[in-house]
Short mmCIF file of C-alpha atoms and ligand atoms in Angstrom, two decimals:
data_model
loop_
_atom_site.label_atom_id
_atom_site.label_comp_id
_atom_site.label_asym_id
_atom_site.label_seq_id
_atom_site.Cartn_x
_atom_site.Cartn_y
_atom_site.Cartn_z
CA UNK A 1 99.05 109.67 118.41
CA UNK A 2 102.25 109.98 119.04
CA UNK A 3 104.87 108.19 116.65
CA UNK A 4 107.35 106.20 117.52
CA UNK A 5 105.87 104.74 120.60
CA UNK A 6 108.34 102.02 121.63
CA UNK A 7 107.17 98.31 121.44
CA UNK A 8 106.26 96.92 125.00
CA UNK A 9 109.29 94.74 126.62
CA UNK A 10 109.97 91.03 125.74
CA UNK A 11 107.92 88.12 127.21
CA UNK A 12 109.80 87.43 130.58
CA UNK A 13 111.42 84.23 129.25
CA UNK A 14 114.92 83.31 129.67
CA UNK A 15 117.37 82.56 127.11
CA UNK A 16 119.20 79.70 127.23
CA UNK A 17 121.91 78.33 124.98
CA UNK A 18 120.36 76.56 121.65
CA UNK A 19 122.28 73.24 122.55
CA UNK A 20 120.50 72.67 125.51
CA UNK A 21 118.02 71.25 124.20
CA UNK A 22 118.37 67.71 123.25
CA UNK A 23 115.41 66.08 121.82
CA UNK A 24 112.68 63.54 124.17
CA UNK A 25 112.76 59.88 123.94
CA UNK A 26 109.98 58.94 121.32
CA UNK A 27 109.76 59.65 118.50
CA UNK A 28 108.71 62.49 115.80
CA UNK A 29 105.21 62.16 114.00
CA UNK A 30 104.75 61.58 110.44
CA UNK A 31 101.76 64.88 109.57
CA UNK A 32 99.73 64.85 106.93
CA UNK A 33 99.65 68.54 104.84
CA UNK A 34 98.94 70.24 101.88
CA UNK A 35 101.48 71.93 99.84
CA UNK A 36 102.88 73.09 96.69
CA UNK A 37 105.69 70.55 95.14
CA UNK A 38 106.46 73.39 91.70
CA UNK A 39 105.67 77.05 91.02
CA UNK A 40 102.32 75.50 89.17
CA UNK A 41 101.35 72.70 91.09
CA UNK A 42 98.92 73.96 92.99
CA UNK A 43 98.24 72.46 96.47
CA UNK A 44 98.13 68.66 96.56
CA UNK A 45 98.37 65.84 99.97
CA UNK A 46 101.45 66.27 100.69
CA UNK A 47 102.83 63.78 104.45
CA UNK A 48 105.44 65.24 106.41
CA UNK A 49 107.89 64.50 109.49
CA UNK A 50 107.74 66.25 111.85
CA UNK A 51 110.68 66.77 114.98
CA UNK A 52 110.19 64.63 117.89
CA UNK A 53 110.28 67.72 120.41
CA UNK A 54 113.45 68.76 121.69
CA UNK A 55 113.60 70.69 125.39
CA UNK A 56 112.74 73.77 124.81
CA UNK A 57 109.90 72.34 122.04
CA UNK A 58 106.51 72.78 122.09
CA UNK A 59 104.26 70.52 119.64
CA UNK A 60 101.23 71.64 118.90
CA UNK A 61 97.66 69.36 116.94
CA UNK A 62 97.10 71.49 114.80
CA UNK A 63 93.26 72.92 114.76
CA UNK A 64 92.68 75.54 112.04
CA UNK A 65 95.28 77.57 109.82
CA UNK A 66 94.12 80.77 107.87
CA UNK A 67 95.16 81.36 104.34
CA UNK A 68 97.44 84.19 103.70
CA UNK A 69 97.23 85.85 100.68
CA UNK A 70 101.31 85.58 101.34
CA UNK A 71 101.27 81.78 101.68
CA UNK A 72 99.35 82.06 97.48
CA UNK A 73 102.61 84.02 96.89
CA UNK A 74 105.06 81.98 98.46
CA UNK A 75 103.39 78.92 96.77
CA UNK A 76 103.89 79.94 93.20
CA UNK A 77 106.79 81.00 93.66
CA UNK A 78 105.78 84.72 92.84
CA UNK A 79 108.60 86.15 96.07
CA UNK A 80 111.13 84.45 93.79
CA UNK A 81 112.59 80.68 94.24
CA UNK A 82 111.65 78.72 96.79
CA UNK A 83 112.35 75.07 97.91
CA UNK A 84 109.93 72.80 96.78
CA UNK A 85 108.04 70.66 98.82
CA UNK A 86 106.60 73.40 100.21
CA UNK A 87 103.54 73.44 103.02
CA UNK A 88 102.30 76.99 103.65
CA UNK A 89 100.40 78.28 106.59
CA UNK A 90 101.34 81.06 109.53
CA UNK A 91 97.99 81.48 110.89
CA UNK A 92 97.93 78.65 113.16
CA UNK A 93 95.97 77.32 116.35
CA UNK A 94 95.85 74.69 117.84
CA UNK A 95 96.61 72.76 121.94
CA UNK A 96 99.90 71.66 122.43
CA UNK A 97 100.49 67.63 122.54
CA UNK A 98 103.34 67.53 124.14
CA UNK A 99 106.23 69.47 125.78
CA UNK A 100 110.38 68.96 126.56
CA UNK A 101 111.54 69.05 130.14
CA UNK A 102 112.33 72.82 129.79
CA UNK A 103 109.24 73.71 129.34
CA UNK A 104 107.48 75.63 132.18
CA UNK A 105 104.67 77.81 130.04
CA UNK A 106 103.12 75.68 128.66
CA UNK A 107 101.27 72.67 128.78
CA UNK A 108 99.34 69.60 126.92
CA UNK A 109 96.11 70.73 126.14
CA UNK A 110 96.78 74.44 126.32
CA UNK A 111 95.18 76.55 123.49
CA UNK A 112 98.33 78.56 121.92
CA UNK A 113 99.13 79.99 118.03
CA UNK A 114 101.93 80.32 116.24
CA UNK A 115 102.59 83.35 113.52
CA UNK A 116 104.56 83.86 110.90
CA UNK A 117 108.04 82.83 112.35
CA UNK A 118 109.57 79.95 114.35
CA UNK A 119 113.23 81.24 115.43
CA UNK A 120 115.32 84.12 115.29
CA UNK A 121 119.38 84.42 116.18
CA UNK A 122 117.73 85.72 120.08
CA UNK A 123 121.20 87.90 120.65
CA UNK A 124 121.04 91.08 118.50
CA UNK A 125 119.30 94.55 119.63
CA UNK A 126 116.40 93.27 117.44
CA UNK A 127 115.62 90.01 118.68
CA UNK A 128 116.76 91.64 122.63
CA UNK A 129 114.18 94.71 122.02
CA UNK A 130 111.45 91.78 121.47
CA UNK A 131 111.24 92.93 117.73
CA UNK A 132 112.10 89.74 116.45
CA UNK A 133 110.56 89.50 113.07
CA UNK A 134 114.31 92.48 112.32
CA UNK A 135 116.03 89.94 113.51
CA UNK A 136 119.76 91.19 111.95
CA UNK A 137 120.40 87.50 110.99
CA UNK A 138 117.25 87.42 109.50
CA UNK A 139 114.00 85.45 111.24
CA UNK A 140 113.48 82.11 110.29
CA UNK A 141 109.76 81.54 108.29
CA UNK A 142 107.28 79.48 109.66
CA UNK A 143 107.67 77.83 106.32
CA UNK A 144 109.98 77.34 103.20
CA UNK A 145 112.64 78.83 105.55
CA UNK A 146 116.07 77.19 106.45
CA UNK A 147 115.77 76.02 110.62
CA UNK A 148 119.28 77.01 111.75
CA UNK A 149 119.07 75.56 115.22
CA UNK A 150 117.84 72.54 113.62
CA UNK A 151 120.68 71.08 110.81
CA UNK A 152 118.76 72.92 108.41
CA UNK A 153 115.94 71.52 107.28
CA UNK A 154 113.60 73.64 105.41
CA UNK A 155 111.01 74.62 108.09
CA UNK A 156 106.78 74.11 107.12
CA UNK A 157 103.87 75.34 107.73
CA UNK A 158 100.40 75.41 109.10
CA UNK A 159 98.28 73.31 106.26
CA UNK A 160 99.15 70.28 108.59
CA UNK A 161 98.05 68.20 111.31
CA UNK A 162 100.63 68.64 113.82
CA UNK A 163 104.20 71.56 114.03
CA UNK A 164 107.09 71.37 116.32
CA UNK A 165 107.87 75.16 117.56
CA UNK A 166 110.73 75.99 120.37
CA UNK A 167 108.71 77.74 123.07
CA UNK A 168 109.43 81.28 122.53
CA UNK A 169 107.95 81.99 119.14
CA UNK A 170 104.73 80.17 121.09
CA UNK A 171 101.62 82.70 122.00
CA UNK A 172 98.80 81.59 123.87
CA UNK A 173 95.43 82.03 122.98
CA UNK A 174 92.33 83.60 125.34
CA UNK A 175 90.08 81.66 126.00
CA UNK A 176 85.76 82.81 125.09
CA UNK A 177 87.95 83.42 121.42
CA UNK A 178 86.51 81.68 118.94
CA UNK A 179 89.82 79.40 118.07
CA UNK A 180 89.20 78.63 114.32
CA UNK A 181 88.42 83.10 113.85
CA UNK A 182 91.37 83.64 115.63
CA UNK A 183 94.00 81.87 113.20
CA UNK A 184 93.90 84.85 110.71
CA UNK A 185 94.84 86.98 114.32
CA UNK A 186 98.59 85.11 114.04
CA UNK A 187 99.33 86.58 110.41
CA UNK A 188 96.59 89.47 109.39
CA UNK A 189 95.64 90.88 112.69
CA UNK A 190 99.99 91.42 114.61
CA UNK A 191 100.84 92.73 110.96
CA UNK A 192 98.01 95.26 111.31
CA UNK A 193 98.37 95.56 114.69
CA UNK A 194 101.94 96.74 114.92
CA UNK A 195 101.95 99.15 113.11
CA UNK A 196 98.18 100.79 114.75
CA UNK A 197 100.54 100.72 117.66
CA UNK A 198 103.43 101.68 116.44
CA UNK A 199 101.54 105.33 115.55
CA UNK A 200 99.23 105.27 119.25
CA UNK A 201 96.12 104.89 117.76
CA UNK A 202 93.47 106.70 119.43
CA UNK A 203 90.21 107.67 120.03
CA UNK A 204 89.98 111.16 118.02
CA UNK A 205 92.70 109.93 115.39
CA UNK A 206 91.33 109.18 111.50
CA UNK A 207 92.84 105.26 110.13
CA UNK A 208 92.19 105.15 106.04
CA UNK A 209 93.05 101.98 104.88
CA UNK A 210 93.66 100.58 101.70
CA UNK A 211 92.51 97.26 100.36
CA UNK A 212 89.70 95.16 102.08
CA UNK A 213 91.09 91.45 102.71
CA UNK A 214 92.21 89.56 105.64
CA UNK A 215 94.71 92.20 106.35
CA UNK A 216 92.59 95.56 105.58
CA UNK A 217 89.16 94.01 107.51
CA UNK A 218 91.23 93.22 110.52
CA UNK A 219 92.62 96.80 110.45
CA UNK A 220 88.87 98.11 110.18
CA UNK A 221 88.50 95.70 113.47
CA UNK A 222 91.77 96.68 115.58
CA UNK A 223 91.38 100.56 114.79
CA UNK A 224 87.73 100.97 116.01
CA UNK A 225 88.91 98.74 119.13
CA UNK A 226 91.36 102.01 119.08
CA UNK A 227 88.67 104.87 119.28
CA UNK A 228 89.74 106.13 115.49
CA UNK A 229 87.77 107.07 113.22
CA UNK A 230 88.16 104.53 109.90
CA UNK A 231 88.06 105.35 106.03
CA UNK A 232 87.71 102.70 103.83
CA UNK A 233 89.67 102.79 100.25
CA UNK A 234 87.91 100.28 97.68
CA UNK A 235 88.22 98.95 94.48
CA UNK A 236 85.94 96.80 94.83
CA UNK A 237 82.08 98.09 94.56
CA UNK A 238 80.24 95.25 96.52
CA UNK A 239 81.85 95.12 99.09
CA UNK A 240 81.21 98.82 100.65
CA UNK A 241 78.00 97.38 102.48
CA UNK A 242 80.06 94.86 104.12
CA UNK A 243 82.81 98.00 104.68
CA UNK A 244 80.07 99.59 106.96
CA UNK A 245 78.94 96.50 108.76
CA UNK A 246 82.59 96.03 109.87
CA UNK A 247 82.93 99.42 111.32
CA UNK A 248 83.75 101.48 108.45
CA UNK A 249 82.55 105.32 108.84
CA UNK A 250 83.46 106.02 105.22
CA UNK A 251 84.09 103.79 102.43
CA UNK A 252 85.44 105.02 99.26
CA UNK A 253 85.98 103.80 96.17
CA UNK A 254 89.16 104.08 95.08
CA UNK A 255 88.64 104.53 91.56
CA UNK A 256 86.46 107.63 92.10
CA UNK A 257 88.25 110.43 91.61
CA UNK A 258 86.44 113.01 92.73
CA UNK A 259 85.39 110.70 96.05
CA UNK A 260 88.85 110.65 96.54
CA UNK A 261 89.56 114.47 96.03
CA UNK A 262 86.73 114.61 99.24
CA UNK A 263 88.93 112.79 101.13
CA UNK A 264 91.90 115.13 101.14
CA UNK A 265 93.64 116.44 103.79
CA UNK A 266 91.71 113.58 105.98
CA UNK A 267 93.57 111.42 107.66
CA UNK A 268 96.15 110.90 110.45
CA UNK A 269 97.50 106.94 109.54
CA UNK A 270 97.39 104.77 106.44
CA UNK A 271 97.90 100.91 106.51
CA UNK A 272 97.75 100.18 102.48
CA UNK A 273 96.92 95.97 102.79
CA UNK A 274 96.81 95.68 98.79
CA UNK A 275 98.63 92.48 97.12
CA UNK A 276 98.85 94.13 93.69
CA UNK A 277 100.90 97.45 92.35
CA UNK A 278 99.23 100.17 92.68
CA UNK A 279 99.36 104.04 92.72
CA UNK A 280 100.15 105.38 96.05
CA UNK A 281 100.54 109.36 95.13
CA UNK A 282 96.38 109.92 95.51
CA UNK A 283 96.36 108.30 98.80
CA UNK A 284 99.72 110.77 99.76
CA UNK A 285 96.72 113.73 98.88
CA UNK A 286 94.23 112.38 101.20
CA UNK A 287 97.42 112.68 104.26
CA UNK A 288 97.07 115.54 107.00
CA UNK A 289 100.06 117.45 107.91
CA UNK A 290 102.85 114.22 109.81
CA UNK A 291 100.70 111.94 108.76
CA UNK A 292 102.02 108.55 107.63
CA UNK A 293 101.81 105.75 104.94
CA UNK A 294 102.44 101.92 106.10
CA UNK A 295 102.25 100.01 102.31
CA UNK A 296 101.90 96.53 103.92
CA UNK A 297 100.74 94.39 101.08
CA UNK A 298 104.39 93.00 99.35
CA UNK A 299 103.18 92.98 95.24
CA UNK A 300 105.26 90.85 93.11
CA UNK A 301 105.44 93.07 90.60
CA UNK A 302 107.52 96.59 91.14
CA UNK A 303 104.87 99.34 91.86
CA UNK A 304 104.50 102.89 90.40
CA UNK A 305 107.20 105.19 91.98
CA UNK A 306 106.16 107.46 94.69
CA UNK A 307 105.96 111.35 93.63
CA UNK A 308 109.06 112.92 96.79
CA UNK A 309 107.11 116.75 96.23
CA UNK A 310 103.53 114.87 97.53
CA UNK A 311 106.24 113.25 100.98
CA UNK A 312 107.57 116.88 101.76
CA UNK A 313 104.46 119.19 100.95
CA UNK A 314 103.00 117.74 104.37
CA UNK A 315 106.43 116.43 106.57
CA UNK A 316 104.03 112.96 105.57
CA UNK A 317 106.07 109.88 106.93
CA UNK A 318 106.30 106.49 103.29
CA UNK A 319 106.82 103.37 105.80
CA UNK A 320 106.85 99.52 105.76
CA UNK A 321 106.13 97.26 108.73
CA UNK A 322 106.42 93.52 108.91
CA UNK A 323 104.43 91.69 111.35
CA UNK A 324 104.83 92.54 115.11
CA UNK A 325 107.24 90.65 117.28
CA UNK A 326 106.32 87.33 119.78
CA UNK A 327 105.40 89.78 122.87
CA UNK A 328 103.35 92.27 120.90
CA UNK A 329 101.83 89.32 119.27
CA UNK A 330 100.74 88.50 122.30
CA UNK A 331 99.59 92.07 123.69
CA UNK A 332 97.95 92.30 119.98
CA UNK A 333 95.37 88.99 121.36
CA UNK A 334 95.05 89.91 124.81
CA UNK A 335 93.72 93.24 123.08
CA UNK A 336 91.23 91.07 120.85
CA UNK A 337 90.13 88.97 123.76
CA UNK A 338 88.98 92.24 125.95
CA UNK A 339 87.62 93.90 123.10
CA UNK A 340 85.94 90.72 121.54
CA UNK A 341 87.40 90.99 117.82
CA UNK A 342 88.07 87.86 115.92
CA UNK A 343 88.42 87.80 111.76
CA UNK A 344 85.29 87.05 109.79
CA UNK A 345 86.11 83.70 108.55
CA UNK A 346 85.51 81.26 105.64
CA UNK A 347 86.19 77.29 106.65
CA UNK A 348 87.05 75.50 104.26
CA UNK A 349 88.77 71.58 103.63
CA UNK A 350 91.90 70.64 102.34
CA UNK A 351 90.05 69.48 99.00
CA UNK A 352 88.90 72.81 98.50
CA UNK A 353 92.04 75.16 99.23
CA UNK A 354 92.96 75.31 95.76
CA UNK A 355 89.28 76.88 95.03
CA UNK A 356 90.47 78.96 97.77
CA UNK A 357 93.33 80.50 96.32
CA UNK A 358 92.13 81.64 92.92
CA UNK A 359 88.83 83.05 94.91
CA UNK A 360 91.74 84.88 97.32
CA UNK A 361 93.13 86.35 93.92
CA UNK A 362 90.07 87.03 92.87
CA UNK A 363 89.29 89.24 95.46
CA UNK A 364 86.28 87.14 96.55
CA UNK A 365 86.64 86.11 100.27
CA UNK A 366 85.44 87.37 103.10
CA UNK A 367 87.92 87.83 104.69
CA UNK A 368 90.28 85.17 105.15
CA UNK A 369 90.00 81.67 104.56
CA UNK A 370 90.66 78.95 107.82
CA UNK A 371 91.32 75.04 107.48
CA UNK A 372 89.75 73.71 109.22
CA UNK A 373 93.30 70.49 109.44
CA UNK A 374 90.82 67.40 110.05
CA UNK A 375 90.27 67.47 106.67
CA UNK A 376 93.75 66.56 106.10
CA UNK A 377 93.57 62.95 104.69
CA UNK A 378 95.96 60.52 106.62
CA UNK A 379 96.02 60.46 110.28
CA UNK A 380 99.49 61.31 112.20
CA UNK A 381 101.07 58.11 112.85
CA UNK A 382 104.72 57.60 115.13
CA UNK A 383 107.39 58.09 112.63
CA UNK A 384 110.52 55.56 112.53
CA UNK A 385 112.59 57.36 115.51
P1 NAP B 1 93.80 89.55 100.38
O1 NAP B 1 93.43 88.85 102.09
O2 NAP B 1 93.53 89.31 98.93
O3 NAP B 1 93.17 90.84 100.40
C1 NAP B 1 94.26 92.08 99.23
C2 NAP B 1 93.15 93.05 99.07
O4 NAP B 1 93.77 94.28 97.87
C3 NAP B 1 91.79 92.90 98.46
O5 NAP B 1 91.25 91.94 98.83
C4 NAP B 1 91.57 93.70 97.52
O6 NAP B 1 90.98 94.95 98.19
C5 NAP B 1 93.02 94.34 97.23
N1 NAP B 1 92.94 94.28 96.05
C6 NAP B 1 93.02 95.50 94.76
N2 NAP B 1 93.42 95.52 93.70
C7 NAP B 1 94.03 94.19 94.15
C8 NAP B 1 94.51 92.99 92.71
N3 NAP B 1 95.05 93.69 92.48
N4 NAP B 1 94.97 91.99 93.11
C9 NAP B 1 95.18 91.36 94.80
N5 NAP B 1 93.98 92.21 95.74
C10 NAP B 1 93.14 93.10 95.03
O7 NAP B 1 95.71 89.86 100.74
P2 NAP B 1 95.65 89.92 102.45
O8 NAP B 1 96.37 88.43 102.61
O9 NAP B 1 95.33 90.96 103.27
O10 NAP B 1 97.60 90.33 102.19
C11 NAP B 1 97.66 91.21 101.63
C12 NAP B 1 99.05 91.27 101.29
O11 NAP B 1 99.60 92.00 102.65
C13 NAP B 1 99.91 90.58 100.20
O12 NAP B 1 100.62 91.31 99.55
C14 NAP B 1 100.77 89.98 101.33
O13 NAP B 1 101.86 88.93 100.80
C15 NAP B 1 101.24 90.88 102.91
N6 NAP B 1 101.77 91.09 104.09
C16 NAP B 1 102.81 91.82 104.16
C17 NAP B 1 102.83 90.88 105.65
C18 NAP B 1 103.61 92.15 106.37
O14 NAP B 1 104.34 91.62 107.53
N7 NAP B 1 103.82 93.77 106.17
C19 NAP B 1 102.10 90.09 106.36
C20 NAP B 1 100.90 89.65 105.22
C21 NAP B 1 100.17 90.21 104.49
P3 NAP B 1 89.71 95.42 98.03
O15 NAP B 1 88.95 94.48 96.79
O16 NAP B 1 88.81 96.27 98.56
O17 NAP B 1 90.13 96.40 96.97
ZN1 ZN B 2 101.06 86.59 106.14
ZN1 ZN B 3 118.12 88.70 116.48
#
């Protein structure tokens, strides 16, 4: 593997000045949604207004939206105060219903996806390098973010029947993949694909995956598709056979000290997806010379300190990574189509969202809940213009 491989160049999409985007004649939609109205409200039925598409916009009739652990952290205020009501959801798959006049790369009926961001400054080095998620001015998240190009409205996510997104942040869902099982690729898939690609994982490399949830199970599938040998570290004894079925070559119970010691110096790259604070030092011991641990989970509480000595001994790197850029997200979807990789999902109705959150926190999901938006109540109707 070659650490630091450059990301693919951004898609050839001309960057238009933002203000050329004018609303289409016609109204926005009033759409059914589920979201939180306070930190402890749980998810309740809500109604949202979506803007009429502007000339660069794509209006999407949402079919499916994955449930990410980040949605739990955010709606419960675990990452700090939020703007409520908050409709979560950033693993969106649907079909295009309307497009603005400047949109040439998408047409009504196309199956498309939207991930964790719906805008960025489009001018900084990160944006110009196709790394919009690291926009120097801050990317605009798909929910709970101020949308500077749309009057500072707070963005609302995919637990809803429709969304309007600038075409630059929309990706194409390849034909031949189950659209419900594609939805989790838009966050869990790209978040694990990006660090695997950054390290140019290839045949012969050994990848460790810590935590077998939504992100973790995608890391296993993607690393296997790249030709790596994969070791899974889990706290759940019940997940051992399932991890092997997913393609893991070995499964280690992380609370078993002897099993952890047996894995010492055997891994090139660790993808850590755990959603709760945990000690990383035992994992550093499992890394080979020049190995790296990418922490992807963002627990609400502080982590135990990393011992610098364990990093120095074998020139190890401790890194973070956040989702992936738009071009890289498209590359990931195309890679998944080529290798027939999708998420293992459990489809849920809107009425079961709160139960799904509870089960996710308890680690009781194999491996991603996906909301079937046809179960959201009120039918979409035209809003006042
Ligand atoms: P998830 O489906 O809930 O999986 C998390 C896994 O962590 C669990 O299945 C469990 O696996 C393990 N775990 C161990 N102890 C735990 C505990 N006390 N509480 C919860 N989980 C525990 O979550 P996810 O959607 O994959 O997200 C994982 C983390 O990544 C979250 O913090 C999320 O916010 C973050 N995230 C980051 C990015 C990014 O861009 N960096 C993107 C998306 C999500 P075992 O049972 O196998 O031990
Ligand atoms: Zn997510
Ligand atoms: Zn930028």
